[in-house]
Amino acid sequence: MSDSIRVAVEAAGFNLVRSRLRDFPDEIRRELRVTAQEAAYDLAEWIIDAGESYPDNLIQAIAGDVGIVRGATPNVKWPGRAGATFGRNNAPVGAVVKGAEFGGQGRPTTMQFLPHTGTDGHVFYPTVRRRADDVIEKWASAIDEWIDEWNRGR
């Protein structure tokens, strides 16, 4: 099992667009990766801001550890560093992140977390759901611009 929460913001038609991008020149595909990374960076900043202002000390303490995954689509993960530890007992940050995001209190070993939320989450997933349209718009508008350039004979 992975020690991080990873999410790729996707929308209907992403896979079709990605498959068609193989026909585009390398320059345009590189620009798309840059735009995807910028959109992922924006999303990471929104997640960090939400975490740092969340009324839970544990979430505030680990909020800044959101990372960007390079690729053709906007993609972030939390924690952003593999093998990172947290606290005086050097707990794996991934386990702390999952407990902080989804809650606990069902066992004696998870009492330090907020109540369990199922799959709704406290910070990471709510922020992704709230901001997904902004991320998709940035990525899709860049694709639209490149398609227009392609059609004009770039």
N, CA and C of each residue as an Amber inpcrd file, in Angstrom:
protein
   462
   0.8470000  -1.1730000   0.0000000   0.0000000   0.0000000   0.0000000
   0.8940000   1.2390000   0.0000000   0.4960000   2.2220000  -0.7450000
   1.2640000   3.4560000  -0.8480000   1.1760000   4.2550000   0.4530000
   2.2410000   4.9990000   0.7240000   2.2500000   5.8400000   1.9090000
   1.8720000   7.2720000   1.6010000   1.2000000   7.4970000   0.4750000
   0.7860000   8.8570000   0.1550000  -0.5970000   8.8450000  -0.4660000
  -1.2150000   9.9990000  -0.4460000  -2.4860000  10.2070000  -1.1210000
  -2.1360000  10.9140000  -2.4350000  -2.5500000  10.3480000  -3.5270000
  -2.2090000  10.9230000  -4.8300000  -3.4840000  11.1010000  -5.6270000
  -3.6130000  12.2330000  -6.2790000  -4.8030000  12.4730000  -7.0820000
  -4.4100000  13.1750000  -8.3740000  -4.9640000  12.7050000  -9.4590000
  -4.8200000  13.3620000 -10.7520000  -6.1700000  13.9780000 -11.0720000
  -6.1890000  15.2750000 -11.3170000  -7.4350000  15.9400000 -11.6560000
  -7.7520000  15.5930000 -13.0980000  -8.8840000  14.9490000 -13.2990000
  -9.2680000  14.5280000 -14.6370000 -10.6970000  14.9410000 -14.9020000
 -11.0230000  15.0040000 -16.1810000 -12.3690000  15.3550000 -16.6030000
 -12.7470000  14.4480000 -17.7630000 -14.0170000  14.4270000 -18.0890000
 -14.4690000  13.6280000 -19.2200000 -13.6840000  14.0430000 -20.4610000
 -13.1720000  13.0660000 -21.1590000 -12.4360000  13.3380000 -22.3810000
 -10.9380000  13.4630000 -22.2140000 -10.4300000  13.4520000 -20.9680000
  -8.9820000  13.5860000 -20.7600000  -8.2110000  12.4880000 -21.4850000
  -8.6760000  11.2470000 -21.3540000  -7.9410000  10.1440000 -21.9710000
  -7.9240000  10.2760000 -23.4900000  -9.0240000  10.7070000 -24.0750000
  -9.0710000  10.9100000 -25.5180000  -8.1000000  12.0090000 -25.9330000
  -8.1030000  13.1170000 -25.2010000  -7.1890000  14.2190000 -25.5060000
  -5.7480000  13.7510000 -25.3870000  -5.4410000  13.0440000 -24.3020000
  -4.0790000  12.5390000 -24.1090000  -3.6450000  11.6330000 -25.2550000
  -4.5430000  10.7680000 -25.7240000  -4.1680000   9.8710000 -26.8210000
  -3.9380000  10.6530000 -28.1100000  -4.6960000  11.7300000 -28.3150000
  -4.5260000  12.5510000 -29.5200000  -3.2630000  13.4130000 -29.4490000
  -2.8190000  13.7120000 -28.2520000  -1.6200000  14.5510000 -28.1030000
  -0.3670000  13.8660000 -28.6330000  -0.4170000  12.5580000 -28.7500000
   0.7450000  11.8510000 -29.3060000   1.0470000  12.2860000 -30.7320000
   0.0260000  12.8050000 -31.4060000   0.2030000  13.2650000 -32.7860000
   0.7920000  14.6680000 -32.8570000   0.8210000  15.3750000 -31.7420000
   1.3300000  16.7390000 -31.7170000   2.8600000  16.7250000 -31.6540000
   3.4760000  17.7830000 -32.1160000   4.9390000  17.8680000 -32.0270000
   5.4150000  17.8710000 -30.5700000   6.6660000  17.4560000 -30.3640000
   7.2420000  17.3920000 -29.0150000   7.1770000  18.7360000 -28.3030000
   7.3560000  19.8210000 -29.0360000   7.3300000  21.1610000 -28.4350000
   5.9960000  21.4300000 -27.7410000   4.9060000  21.0760000 -28.4000000
   3.5850000  21.3100000 -27.8180000   3.3640000  20.3850000 -26.6240000
   3.8090000  19.1470000 -26.7380000   3.6630000  18.2290000 -25.6020000
   4.4730000  18.7020000 -24.4060000   5.6460000  19.2670000 -24.6390000
   6.4450000  19.8310000 -23.5310000   5.7040000  21.0020000 -22.8920000
   5.1220000  21.8680000 -23.7270000   4.3640000  23.0070000 -23.1960000
   3.1750000  22.5240000 -22.3720000   2.5330000  21.4630000 -22.8160000
   1.4090000  20.9060000 -22.0620000   1.8640000  20.4010000 -20.7010000
   2.9990000  19.7220000 -20.6510000   3.5190000  19.2520000 -19.3590000
   3.8100000  20.4330000 -18.4310000   4.3470000  21.5260000 -19.0010000
   4.6260000  22.7130000 -18.1910000   3.3210000  23.2880000 -17.6460000
   2.2980000  23.3860000 -18.4940000   1.0030000  23.9040000 -18.0460000
   0.3810000  22.9890000 -17.0020000   0.4770000  21.6840000 -17.2040000
  -0.0570000  20.7350000 -16.2230000   0.6530000  20.9060000 -14.8900000
   1.9650000  21.1060000 -14.9460000   2.7310000  21.2990000 -13.7130000
   2.3300000  22.6090000 -13.0310000   2.1160000  23.6640000 -13.8040000
   1.6700000  24.9370000 -13.2220000   0.3030000  24.7770000 -12.5610000
  -0.6080000  24.0610000 -13.2300000  -1.9390000  23.8400000 -12.6630000
  -1.8380000  22.9990000 -11.3860000  -0.9650000  22.0000000 -11.3930000
  -0.7620000  21.1730000 -10.2010000  -0.1550000  22.0060000  -9.0760000
   0.7590000  22.9060000  -9.4160000   1.3550000  23.7880000  -8.4140000
   0.2730000  24.6660000  -7.7780000  -0.6260000  25.2160000  -8.6140000
  -1.7400000  26.0150000  -8.0760000  -2.5720000  25.1870000  -7.1090000
  -2.9010000  23.9560000  -7.5170000  -3.6990000  23.0820000  -6.6610000
  -2.9670000  22.7750000  -5.3550000  -1.6720000  22.5030000  -5.4460000
  -0.8820000  22.2400000  -4.2390000  -0.9130000  23.4430000  -3.3020000
  -0.7890000  24.6420000  -3.8530000  -0.8400000  25.8510000  -3.0180000
  -2.2020000  25.9970000  -2.3440000  -3.2800000  25.7050000  -3.0560000
  -4.6240000  25.7850000  -2.4620000  -4.7760000  24.7630000  -1.3410000
  -4.2230000  23.5630000  -1.5330000  -4.2980000  22.5340000  -0.4940000
  -3.4910000  22.9680000   0.7260000  -2.2960000  23.4930000   0.4920000
  -1.4570000  23.9620000   1.6060000  -2.1540000  25.0790000   2.3630000
  -2.7190000  26.0480000   1.6510000  -3.4420000  27.1470000   2.3040000
  -4.6150000  26.6220000   3.1290000  -5.3680000  25.6830000   2.5540000
  -6.5170000  25.1220000   3.2810000  -6.0450000  24.3870000   4.5300000
  -4.9600000  23.6430000   4.4160000  -4.4420000  22.8970000   5.5590000
  -3.9020000  23.7890000   6.6470000  -3.1790000  24.8400000   6.2450000
  -2.5940000  25.7450000   7.2410000  -3.6510000  26.5520000   7.9740000
  -4.8130000  26.7290000   7.3750000  -5.8780000  27.4820000   8.0510000
  -6.9200000  26.5500000   8.6820000  -6.7110000  25.2450000   8.5850000
  -7.6580000  24.2800000   9.1430000  -7.5380000  24.2620000  10.6690000
  -8.6610000  24.1460000  11.3850000  -8.6010000  24.2090000  12.8520000
  -8.1770000  22.8900000  13.4970000  -7.0610000  22.3270000  13.0370000
  -6.5160000  21.1110000  13.6350000  -5.0020000  21.2130000  13.5750000
  -4.3490000  21.1240000  14.7210000  -2.8960000  21.3170000  14.7830000
  -2.1250000  20.2940000  13.9610000  -2.5730000  19.0590000  13.9460000
  -1.8700000  18.0240000  13.1850000  -1.9160000  18.3320000  11.6850000
  -3.0840000  18.6690000  11.1830000  -3.2060000  19.0070000   9.7530000
  -2.3740000  20.2390000   9.4440000  -2.4030000  21.2360000  10.3140000
  -1.5910000  22.4370000  10.0910000  -0.1060000  22.0830000  10.0180000
   0.3400000  21.1450000  10.8600000   1.7610000  20.7960000  10.9180000
   2.2400000  20.0820000   9.6570000   1.3800000  19.3030000   9.0150000
   1.8110000  18.5390000   7.8420000   1.2920000  19.1100000   6.5320000
   0.5740000  20.2180000   6.5900000  -0.0610000  20.7760000   5.3930000
   0.9380000  21.1580000   4.3040000   2.1060000  21.6060000   4.6770000
   3.0600000  22.0940000   3.6900000   3.7510000  21.0100000   2.8950000
   3.4460000  19.7520000   3.1670000   4.1580000  18.6500000   2.5060000
   3.3760000  18.0880000   1.3180000   2.7900000  18.9530000   0.5090000
   2.0930000  18.5370000  -0.7110000   3.0860000  18.6270000  -1.8540000
   3.1330000  17.5880000  -2.6840000   4.0750000  17.5640000  -3.7940000
   3.3730000  17.5260000  -5.1370000   4.1300000  17.8360000  -6.1660000
   3.6300000  17.8280000  -7.5440000   4.2270000  16.6220000  -8.2450000
   3.4060000  15.9290000  -9.0030000   3.8650000  14.7940000  -9.7930000
   3.9180000  15.2520000 -11.2430000   5.0800000  15.1390000 -11.8370000
   5.2400000  15.5910000 -13.2250000   4.4890000  14.6650000 -14.1730000
   3.8760000  15.2570000 -15.1880000   3.1540000  14.4670000 -16.1770000
   2.3490000  15.3600000 -17.0950000   1.5790000  14.7320000 -17.9620000
   0.8030000  15.4710000 -18.9530000  -0.4800000  16.0400000 -18.3870000
  -0.8890000  15.5780000 -17.1960000  -2.0900000  16.1050000 -16.5600000
  -1.7320000  16.6200000 -15.1690000  -2.4980000  17.5550000 -14.6400000
  -2.2450000  18.0760000 -13.2880000  -2.3760000  16.9570000 -12.2550000
  -1.3670000  16.8010000 -11.4120000  -1.3040000  15.6670000 -10.5080000
  -0.5320000  16.0820000  -9.2500000  -1.1330000  15.8620000  -8.0770000
  -0.4680000  16.1960000  -6.8170000  -0.5160000  14.9930000  -5.8820000
   0.3820000  14.9920000  -4.8920000   0.3480000  13.9400000  -3.8790000
   0.7020000  14.5390000  -2.5260000   0.2350000  13.8340000  -1.4930000
   0.4740000  14.2840000  -0.1300000   0.7890000  13.0590000   0.7020000
   1.9130000  12.8650000   1.3050000   3.0230000  13.8090000   1.3800000
   3.8270000  13.8240000   0.0900000   4.5150000  14.9150000  -0.1170000
   5.2960000  15.0870000  -1.3200000   6.6660000  14.4410000  -1.2690000
   7.1060000  13.9940000  -0.1050000   8.4500000  13.4060000   0.0330000
   8.3310000  11.9430000   0.4420000   8.9650000  11.0830000  -0.3050000
   8.9560000   9.6590000   0.0360000   9.8290000   9.4180000   1.2630000
   9.3400000   8.5820000   2.1540000  10.1280000   8.1870000   3.3200000
  10.2330000   9.2330000   4.4200000   9.4880000  10.3220000   4.3160000
   9.5520000  11.3690000   5.3390000   8.9340000  10.8680000   6.6410000
   9.4300000  11.3920000   7.7560000   8.8880000  11.0170000   9.0560000
   8.3760000  12.2630000   9.7740000   7.5870000  12.0220000  10.8200000
   6.9390000  13.1190000  11.5310000   6.9340000  12.8220000  13.0200000
   7.1710000  13.8370000  13.8080000   7.0300000  13.7530000  15.2570000
   8.2030000  13.0930000  15.9530000   8.1180000  13.0490000  17.2630000
   9.2300000  12.5280000  18.0630000   9.4150000  11.0200000  17.8900000
   8.3710000  10.3240000  17.4510000   8.4740000   8.8800000  17.2390000
   8.8070000   8.5240000  15.7930000   9.0670000   9.5370000  14.9800000
   9.4060000   9.3340000  13.5710000   8.3860000   8.4680000  12.8370000
   7.1240000   8.8050000  13.0120000   6.0580000   8.0880000  12.3010000
   6.1390000   8.4250000  10.8120000   5.8670000   7.4520000   9.9460000
   5.8750000   7.7520000   8.5070000   4.8370000   8.8370000   8.2000000
   5.2550000   9.8730000   7.4870000   4.3440000  10.9810000   7.1950000
   3.1260000  10.4920000   6.4320000   3.2920000   9.4950000   5.5580000
   2.1520000   8.9740000   4.7950000   1.0420000   8.4630000   5.6930000
   1.4090000   7.7400000   6.7430000   0.4070000   7.2260000   7.6730000
  -0.2590000   8.3680000   8.4390000   0.5190000   9.3640000   8.8130000
  -0.0230000  10.5250000   9.5260000  -0.9680000  11.2990000   8.6020000
  -0.5700000  11.4570000   7.3400000  -1.4040000  12.1730000   6.3740000
  -2.7450000  11.4670000   6.2020000  -2.7150000  10.1590000   6.0330000
  -3.9720000   9.4250000   5.8460000  -4.8640000   9.5430000   7.0720000
  -4.2790000   9.4480000   8.2540000  -5.0730000   9.5970000   9.4690000
  -5.6210000  11.0070000   9.6140000  -4.7970000  11.9990000   9.2940000
  -5.2450000  13.3890000   9.4000000  -6.3290000  13.6940000   8.3740000
  -6.1900000  13.1570000   7.1710000  -7.1640000  13.4400000   6.1110000
  -8.4910000  12.7220000   6.3280000  -8.4390000  11.4490000   6.6690000
  -9.6740000  10.6610000   6.7470000 -10.1720000  10.4390000   8.1620000
  -9.3550000  10.7950000   9.1420000  -9.7840000  10.6800000  10.5260000
  -9.5240000   9.3090000  11.1080000  -9.8970000   9.1680000  12.3440000
  -9.6700000   7.9180000  13.0600000 -10.6150000   7.8100000  14.2200000
 -10.0640000   7.5700000  15.3950000 -10.7690000   7.4320000  16.6600000
 -11.5700000   6.1430000  16.7720000 -11.3480000   5.2070000  15.8420000
 -12.0130000   3.9120000  15.9440000 -11.2080000   2.9130000  16.7480000
  -9.9180000   3.1980000  16.9360000  -9.0190000   2.3150000  17.6900000
  -8.1830000   3.1780000  18.6240000  -7.6240000   2.5920000  19.6420000
  -6.7830000   3.3730000  20.5560000  -5.5800000   4.0180000  19.8560000
  -5.1020000   3.4150000  18.7750000  -3.9250000   3.9620000  18.0790000
  -4.2600000   5.1070000  17.1360000  -5.5460000   5.4400000  16.9810000
  -5.9140000   6.5330000  16.0650000  -6.6620000   7.6590000  16.7740000
  -6.5470000   7.7210000  18.0910000  -7.2820000   8.7330000  18.8510000
  -6.7710000  10.1510000  18.6060000  -5.5400000  10.2960000  18.0870000
  -4.9830000  11.6230000  17.8690000  -5.5910000  12.3170000  16.6510000
  -6.3240000  11.5630000  15.8260000  -6.8980000  12.1270000  14.6120000
  -8.3160000  12.6210000  14.8550000  -8.7790000  13.4890000  13.9660000
 -10.1750000  13.9240000  13.9980000 -11.0820000  12.7220000  13.7380000
 -12.3780000  12.8480000  13.9960000 -13.2870000  11.7200000  13.7340000
 -13.2300000  11.2730000  12.2690000 -13.4480000   9.9930000  12.0690000
 -13.4140000   9.3830000  10.7410000 -14.4610000  10.0240000   9.8290000
 -14.0690000  10.3420000   8.5870000 -14.9780000  10.9800000   7.6300000
 -15.3100000  10.0880000   6.4450000 -14.9460000   8.8280000   6.5060000
 -15.1370000   7.9710000   5.3370000 -14.1460000   8.4030000   4.2690000
 -14.6210000   8.5970000   3.0640000 -13.7280000   9.0090000   1.9780000
 -13.8420000  10.4940000   1.6740000 -14.5840000  11.2430000   2.4740000
 -14.7690000  12.6780000   2.2170000 -13.5000000  13.4720000   2.4640000
 -12.7650000  13.1330000   3.4940000 -11.5420000  13.8530000   3.8290000
 -11.8180000  15.1410000   4.5790000 -10.7460000  15.6990000   5.1290000
 -10.8470000  16.9570000   5.8660000 -10.3010000  18.1370000   5.0580000
  -9.1840000  17.9590000   4.3590000  -8.5410000  19.0830000   3.6620000
  -8.2200000  18.7530000   2.2120000  -7.4550000  17.6970000   1.9900000
  -6.9240000  17.3810000   0.6630000  -8.0550000  17.1760000  -0.3560000
  -8.9110000  16.1930000  -0.1310000  -9.9630000  15.8950000  -1.0910000
 -11.0190000  16.9980000  -1.1980000 -11.4640000  17.6050000  -0.1060000
 -12.4090000  18.7110000  -0.2770000 -11.8320000  19.8540000  -1.1240000
 -10.5430000  20.1450000  -0.9380000  -9.9150000  21.2150000  -1.7220000
  -9.8150000  20.8040000  -3.1850000  -9.4410000  19.5650000  -3.4410000
  -9.3650000  19.0880000  -4.8270000 -10.7410000  19.1780000  -5.4880000
 -11.7740000  18.7270000  -4.7890000 -13.1290000  18.7970000  -5.3680000
 -13.5530000  20.2480000  -5.6240000 -13.2360000  21.1230000  -4.6960000
 -13.6410000  22.5260000  -4.8200000 -12.8890000  23.2370000  -5.9490000
 -11.6260000  22.8800000  -6.1780000 -10.7780000  23.5890000  -7.1380000
 -10.5660000  22.8510000  -8.4620000 -11.1340000  21.6710000  -8.6110000
 -10.8960000  20.8640000  -9.8150000 -11.2610000  21.6190000 -11.0900000
 -12.3680000  22.3410000 -11.0720000 -12.7730000  23.0790000 -12.2790000
 -11.7480000  24.1350000 -12.6700000 -11.1310000  24.8000000 -11.6910000
 -10.1010000  25.7980000 -11.9880000  -8.8910000  25.1510000 -12.6430000
  -8.4880000  23.9930000 -12.1210000  -7.3310000  23.2770000 -12.6600000
  -7.6260000  22.8010000 -14.0790000  -8.7970000  22.2150000 -14.2650000
  -9.1760000  21.7120000 -15.5870000  -9.2670000  22.8530000 -16.5900000
  -9.8100000  23.9790000 -16.1750000  -9.9310000  25.1370000 -17.0780000
  -8.5670000  25.6160000 -17.5520000  -7.6060000  25.6880000 -16.6420000
  -6.2650000  26.1320000 -17.0170000  -5.6400000  25.1720000 -18.0190000
  -5.7490000  23.8920000 -17.7440000  -5.1600000  22.8690000 -18.6090000
  -5.8760000  22.8320000 -19.9650000  -7.2130000  22.8540000 -19.9320000
  -7.9940000  22.7650000 -21.1740000  -7.8180000  24.0080000 -22.0440000
  -7.7250000  25.1830000 -21.4360000  -7.5550000  26.3940000 -22.2490000
  -6.1900000  26.3870000 -22.9360000  -5.1830000  25.8320000 -22.2830000
  -3.8720000  25.7150000 -22.9340000  -3.9540000  24.7610000 -24.1210000
  -4.6680000  23.6730000 -23.9720000  -4.8400000  22.7350000 -25.0840000
  -5.5880000  23.4020000 -26.2240000  -6.6420000  24.1480000 -25.8980000
  -7.3950000  24.8540000 -26.9440000  -6.4990000  25.8110000 -27.7170000
  -5.6470000  26.5500000 -27.0120000  -4.7230000  27.4780000 -27.6810000
  -3.7760000  26.7290000 -28.6100000  -3.2400000  25.6000000 -28.1390000
  -2.2960000  24.8510000 -28.9640000  -2.9760000  24.2130000 -30.1690000
  -4.2290000  23.7710000 -29.9920000  -4.9710000  23.2100000 -31.1230000
  -5.2200000  24.2970000 -32.1590000  -5.5750000  25.5010000 -31.7050000
  -5.7690000  26.6200000 -32.6380000  -4.4830000  26.9120000 -33.4040000
  -3.3430000  26.9350000 -32.7050000  -2.0540000  27.1690000 -33.3680000
  -1.7550000  26.0550000 -34.3650000  -2.0390000  24.8200000 -33.9680000
  -1.8030000  23.6680000 -34.8250000  -2.6220000  23.7940000 -36.1130000
  -3.8890000  24.1970000 -35.9620000  -4.7790000  24.3350000 -37.1170000
  -4.3790000  25.4940000 -38.0260000  -3.7210000  26.5100000 -37.4580000
  -3.2700000  27.6400000 -38.2640000  -1.9400000  27.3380000 -38.9550000
  -1.4060000  26.1490000 -38.7320000  -0.1840000  25.7620000 -39.4060000
   1.0730000  26.1700000 -38.6960000   0.9910000  26.3870000 -37.4530000
   2.1010000  26.7700000 -36.5820000   3.3880000  26.7670000 -37.2490000
